[in-house]
PDB file of C-alpha atoms in Angstrom:
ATOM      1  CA  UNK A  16     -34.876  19.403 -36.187  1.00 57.00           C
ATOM      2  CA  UNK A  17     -36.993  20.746 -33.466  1.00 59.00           C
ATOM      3  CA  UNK A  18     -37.979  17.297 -31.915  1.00 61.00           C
ATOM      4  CA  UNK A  19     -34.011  16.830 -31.363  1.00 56.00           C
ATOM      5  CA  UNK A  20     -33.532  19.866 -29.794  1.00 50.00           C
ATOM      6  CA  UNK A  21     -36.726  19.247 -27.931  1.00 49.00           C
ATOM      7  CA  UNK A  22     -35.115  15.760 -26.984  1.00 55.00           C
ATOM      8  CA  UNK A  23     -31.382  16.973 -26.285  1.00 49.00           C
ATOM      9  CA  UNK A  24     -33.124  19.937 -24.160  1.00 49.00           C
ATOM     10  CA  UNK A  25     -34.974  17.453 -22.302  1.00 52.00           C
ATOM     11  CA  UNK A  26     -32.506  14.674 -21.232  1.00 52.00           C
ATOM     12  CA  UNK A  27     -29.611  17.343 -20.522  1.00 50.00           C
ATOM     13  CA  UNK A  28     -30.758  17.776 -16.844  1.00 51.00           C
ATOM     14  CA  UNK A  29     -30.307  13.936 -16.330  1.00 50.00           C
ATOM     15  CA  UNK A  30     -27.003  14.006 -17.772  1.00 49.00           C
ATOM     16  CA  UNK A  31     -24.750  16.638 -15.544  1.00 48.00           C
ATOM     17  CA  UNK A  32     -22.545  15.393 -12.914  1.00 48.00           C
ATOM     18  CA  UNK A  33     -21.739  12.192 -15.020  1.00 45.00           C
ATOM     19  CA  UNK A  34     -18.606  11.843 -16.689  1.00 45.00           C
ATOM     20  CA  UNK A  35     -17.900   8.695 -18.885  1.00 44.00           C
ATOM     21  CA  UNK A  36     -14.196   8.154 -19.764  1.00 45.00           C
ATOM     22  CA  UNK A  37     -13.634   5.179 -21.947  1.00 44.00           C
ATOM     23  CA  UNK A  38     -10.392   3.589 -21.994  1.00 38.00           C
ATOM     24  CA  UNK A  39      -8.801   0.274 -23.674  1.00 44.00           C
ATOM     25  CA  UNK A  40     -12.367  -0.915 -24.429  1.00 40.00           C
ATOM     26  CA  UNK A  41     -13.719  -0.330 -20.907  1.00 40.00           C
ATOM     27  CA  UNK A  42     -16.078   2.286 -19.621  1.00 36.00           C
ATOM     28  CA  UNK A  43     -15.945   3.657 -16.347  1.00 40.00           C
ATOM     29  CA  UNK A  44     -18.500   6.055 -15.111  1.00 39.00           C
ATOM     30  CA  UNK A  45     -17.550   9.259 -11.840  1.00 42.00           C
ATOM     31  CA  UNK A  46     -19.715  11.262 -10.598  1.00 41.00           C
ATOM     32  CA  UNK A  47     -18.711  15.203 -10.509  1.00 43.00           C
ATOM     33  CA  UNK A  48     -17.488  15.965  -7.415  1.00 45.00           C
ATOM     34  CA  UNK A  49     -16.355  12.543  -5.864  1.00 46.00           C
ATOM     35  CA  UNK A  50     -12.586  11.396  -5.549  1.00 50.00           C
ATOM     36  CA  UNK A  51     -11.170   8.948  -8.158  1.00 71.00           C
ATOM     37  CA  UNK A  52     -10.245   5.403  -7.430  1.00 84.00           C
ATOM     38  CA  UNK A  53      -6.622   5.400  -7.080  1.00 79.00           C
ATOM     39  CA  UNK A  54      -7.572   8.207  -4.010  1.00 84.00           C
ATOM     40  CA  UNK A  55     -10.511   6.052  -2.254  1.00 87.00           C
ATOM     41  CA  UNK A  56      -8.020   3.335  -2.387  1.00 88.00           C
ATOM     42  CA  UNK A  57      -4.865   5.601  -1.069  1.00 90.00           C
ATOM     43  CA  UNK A  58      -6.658   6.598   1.961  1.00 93.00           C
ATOM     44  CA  UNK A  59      -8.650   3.091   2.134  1.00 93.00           C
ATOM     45  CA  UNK A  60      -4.789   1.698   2.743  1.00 94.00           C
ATOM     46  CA  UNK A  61      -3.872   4.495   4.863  1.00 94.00           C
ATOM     47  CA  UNK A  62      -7.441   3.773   7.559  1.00 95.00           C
ATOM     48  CA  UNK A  63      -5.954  -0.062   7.877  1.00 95.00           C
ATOM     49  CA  UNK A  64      -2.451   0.296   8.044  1.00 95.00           C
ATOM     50  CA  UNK A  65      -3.555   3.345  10.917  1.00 95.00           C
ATOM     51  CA  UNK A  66      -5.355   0.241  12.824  1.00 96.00           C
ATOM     52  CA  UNK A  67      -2.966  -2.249  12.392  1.00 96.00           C
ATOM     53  CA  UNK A  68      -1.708  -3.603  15.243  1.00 97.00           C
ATOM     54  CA  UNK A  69       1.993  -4.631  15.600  1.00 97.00           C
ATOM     55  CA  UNK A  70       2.530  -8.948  15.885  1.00 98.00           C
ATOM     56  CA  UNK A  71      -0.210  -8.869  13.490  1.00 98.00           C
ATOM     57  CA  UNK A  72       0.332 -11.911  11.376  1.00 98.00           C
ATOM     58  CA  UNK A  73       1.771 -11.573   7.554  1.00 97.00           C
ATOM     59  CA  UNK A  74      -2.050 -12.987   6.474  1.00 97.00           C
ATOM     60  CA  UNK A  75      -3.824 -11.307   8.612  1.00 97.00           C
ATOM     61  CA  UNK A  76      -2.328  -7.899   6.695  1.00 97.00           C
ATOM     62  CA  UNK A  77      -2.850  -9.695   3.485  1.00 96.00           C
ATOM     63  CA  UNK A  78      -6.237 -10.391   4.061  1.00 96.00           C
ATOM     64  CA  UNK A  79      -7.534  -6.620   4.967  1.00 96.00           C
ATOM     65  CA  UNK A  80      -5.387  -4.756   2.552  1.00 96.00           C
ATOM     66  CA  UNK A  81      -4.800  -7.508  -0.469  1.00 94.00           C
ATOM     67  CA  UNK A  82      -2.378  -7.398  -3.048  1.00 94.00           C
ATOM     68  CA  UNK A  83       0.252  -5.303  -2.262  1.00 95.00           C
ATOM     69  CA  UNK A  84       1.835  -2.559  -4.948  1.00 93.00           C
ATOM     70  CA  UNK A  85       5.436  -4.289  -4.316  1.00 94.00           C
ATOM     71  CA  UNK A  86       7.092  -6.155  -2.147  1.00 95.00           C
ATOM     72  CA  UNK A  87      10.324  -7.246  -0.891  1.00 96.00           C
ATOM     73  CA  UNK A  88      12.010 -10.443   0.919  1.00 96.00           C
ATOM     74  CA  UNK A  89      14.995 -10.678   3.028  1.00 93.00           C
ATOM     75  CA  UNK A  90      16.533 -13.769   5.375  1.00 94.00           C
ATOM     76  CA  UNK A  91      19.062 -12.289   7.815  1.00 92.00           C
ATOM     77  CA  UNK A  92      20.454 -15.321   9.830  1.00 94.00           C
ATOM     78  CA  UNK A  93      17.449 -17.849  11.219  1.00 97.00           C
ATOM     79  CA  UNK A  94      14.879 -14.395  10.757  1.00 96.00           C
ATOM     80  CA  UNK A  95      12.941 -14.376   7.496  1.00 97.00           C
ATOM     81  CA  UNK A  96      11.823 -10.358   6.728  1.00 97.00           C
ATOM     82  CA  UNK A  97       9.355  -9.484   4.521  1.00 97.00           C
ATOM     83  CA  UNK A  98       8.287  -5.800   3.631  1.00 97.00           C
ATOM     84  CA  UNK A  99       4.628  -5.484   1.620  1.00 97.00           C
ATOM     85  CA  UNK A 100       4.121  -1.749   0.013  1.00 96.00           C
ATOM     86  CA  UNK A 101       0.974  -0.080  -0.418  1.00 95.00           C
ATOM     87  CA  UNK A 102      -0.196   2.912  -2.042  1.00 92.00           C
ATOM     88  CA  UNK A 103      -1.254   5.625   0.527  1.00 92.00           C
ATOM     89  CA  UNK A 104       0.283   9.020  -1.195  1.00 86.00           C
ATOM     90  CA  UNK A 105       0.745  10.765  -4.941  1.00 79.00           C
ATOM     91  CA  UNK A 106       3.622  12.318  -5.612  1.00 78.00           C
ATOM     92  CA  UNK A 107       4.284  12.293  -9.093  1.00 69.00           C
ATOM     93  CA  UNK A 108       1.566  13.102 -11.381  1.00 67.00           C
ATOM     94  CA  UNK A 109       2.658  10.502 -13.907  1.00 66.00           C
ATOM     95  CA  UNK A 110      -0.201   7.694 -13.323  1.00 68.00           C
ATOM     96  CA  UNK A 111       2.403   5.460 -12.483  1.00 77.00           C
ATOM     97  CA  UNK A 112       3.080   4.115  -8.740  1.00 79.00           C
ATOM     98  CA  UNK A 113       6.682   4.122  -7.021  1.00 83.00           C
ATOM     99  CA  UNK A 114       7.531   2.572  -4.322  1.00 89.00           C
ATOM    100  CA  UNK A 115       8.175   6.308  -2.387  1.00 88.00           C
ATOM    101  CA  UNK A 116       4.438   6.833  -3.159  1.00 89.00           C
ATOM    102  CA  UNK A 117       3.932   3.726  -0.603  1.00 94.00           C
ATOM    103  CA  UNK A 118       3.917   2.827   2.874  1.00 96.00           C
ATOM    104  CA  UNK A 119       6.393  -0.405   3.379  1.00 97.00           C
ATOM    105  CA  UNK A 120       4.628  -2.708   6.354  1.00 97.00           C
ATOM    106  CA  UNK A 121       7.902  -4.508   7.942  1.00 98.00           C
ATOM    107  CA  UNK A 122       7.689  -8.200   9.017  1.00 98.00           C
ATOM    108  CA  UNK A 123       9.494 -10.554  10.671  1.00 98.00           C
ATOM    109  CA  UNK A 124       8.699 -13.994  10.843  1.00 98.00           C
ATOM    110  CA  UNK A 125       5.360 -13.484   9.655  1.00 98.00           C
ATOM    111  CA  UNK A 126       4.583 -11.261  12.267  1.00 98.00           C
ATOM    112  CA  UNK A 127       4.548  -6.915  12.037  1.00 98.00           C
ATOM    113  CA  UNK A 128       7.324  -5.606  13.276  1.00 97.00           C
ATOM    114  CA  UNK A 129       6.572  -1.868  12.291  1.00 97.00           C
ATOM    115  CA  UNK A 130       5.060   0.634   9.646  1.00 96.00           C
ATOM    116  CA  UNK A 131       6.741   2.934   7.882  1.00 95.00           C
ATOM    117  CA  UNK A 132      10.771   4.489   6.330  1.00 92.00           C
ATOM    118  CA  UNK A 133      12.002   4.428   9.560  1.00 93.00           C
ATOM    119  CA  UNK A 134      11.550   0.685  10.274  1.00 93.00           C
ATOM    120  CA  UNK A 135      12.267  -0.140   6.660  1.00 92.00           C
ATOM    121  CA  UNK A 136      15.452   1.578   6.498  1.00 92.00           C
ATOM    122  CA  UNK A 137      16.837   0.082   9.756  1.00 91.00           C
ATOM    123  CA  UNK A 138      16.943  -3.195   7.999  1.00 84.00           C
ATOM    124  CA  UNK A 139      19.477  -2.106   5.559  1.00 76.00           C
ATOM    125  CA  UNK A 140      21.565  -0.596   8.331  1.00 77.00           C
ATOM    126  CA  UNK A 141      20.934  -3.438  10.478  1.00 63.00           C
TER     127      UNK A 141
END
């Protein structure tokens, strides 16, 4: 009894600031203090879209910021639009992403045409 307390007393200081949280069979390990993955990856997206350039080509996007959370696809006469959307805010607290929790990247013809609701609603108006 007293060489597991001695043990348990022992190893405790190596143990605090670790938290492992196993889910579906797969462990992931945090340390106490730093931001979760869904957050690094939020403001990841939000540090490239904030350099992208516009004419940036459709690959070039797909290339930097990868699979995109949704997307859409749209031909308007000869002009083929495509709008990726990626993760960049939380507002619902329900572990599940929405496309208003997103930032849509507007192109046309492959190329960026704009960043953001405004651009993304003119094409429904348009």
């Amino acid at each position: 009894m007293k060489k597991a307390l001695l043990i348990a007393a022992l190893t405790a200081p190596f143990l605090t600031g670790c938290v492992i949280a196993v889910s579906d069979g797969e462990a992931d390990t945090h340390w106490a203090g730093s931001s979760s993955s869904w957050q690094q990856q939020h403001k990841n997206n939000r540090e490239v879209i904030s350099n992208l350039a516009l004419d940036t080509s459709y690959q070039t996007v797909l290339n930097k910021l990868n699979t995109p959370n949704f997307t859409e696809l749209l031909k308007q006469g000869d002009d083929v639009y495509q709008v990726l959307f990626y993760a960049t805010h939380s507002i619902h607290s329900d572990g599940k992403m929405t496309k208003d929790e997103c930032t849509p990247l507007v192109f046309k013809n492959d190329k960026l045409i704009g960043v953001g609701d405004t651009i993304y609603k003119s094409l429904s108006n348009g």
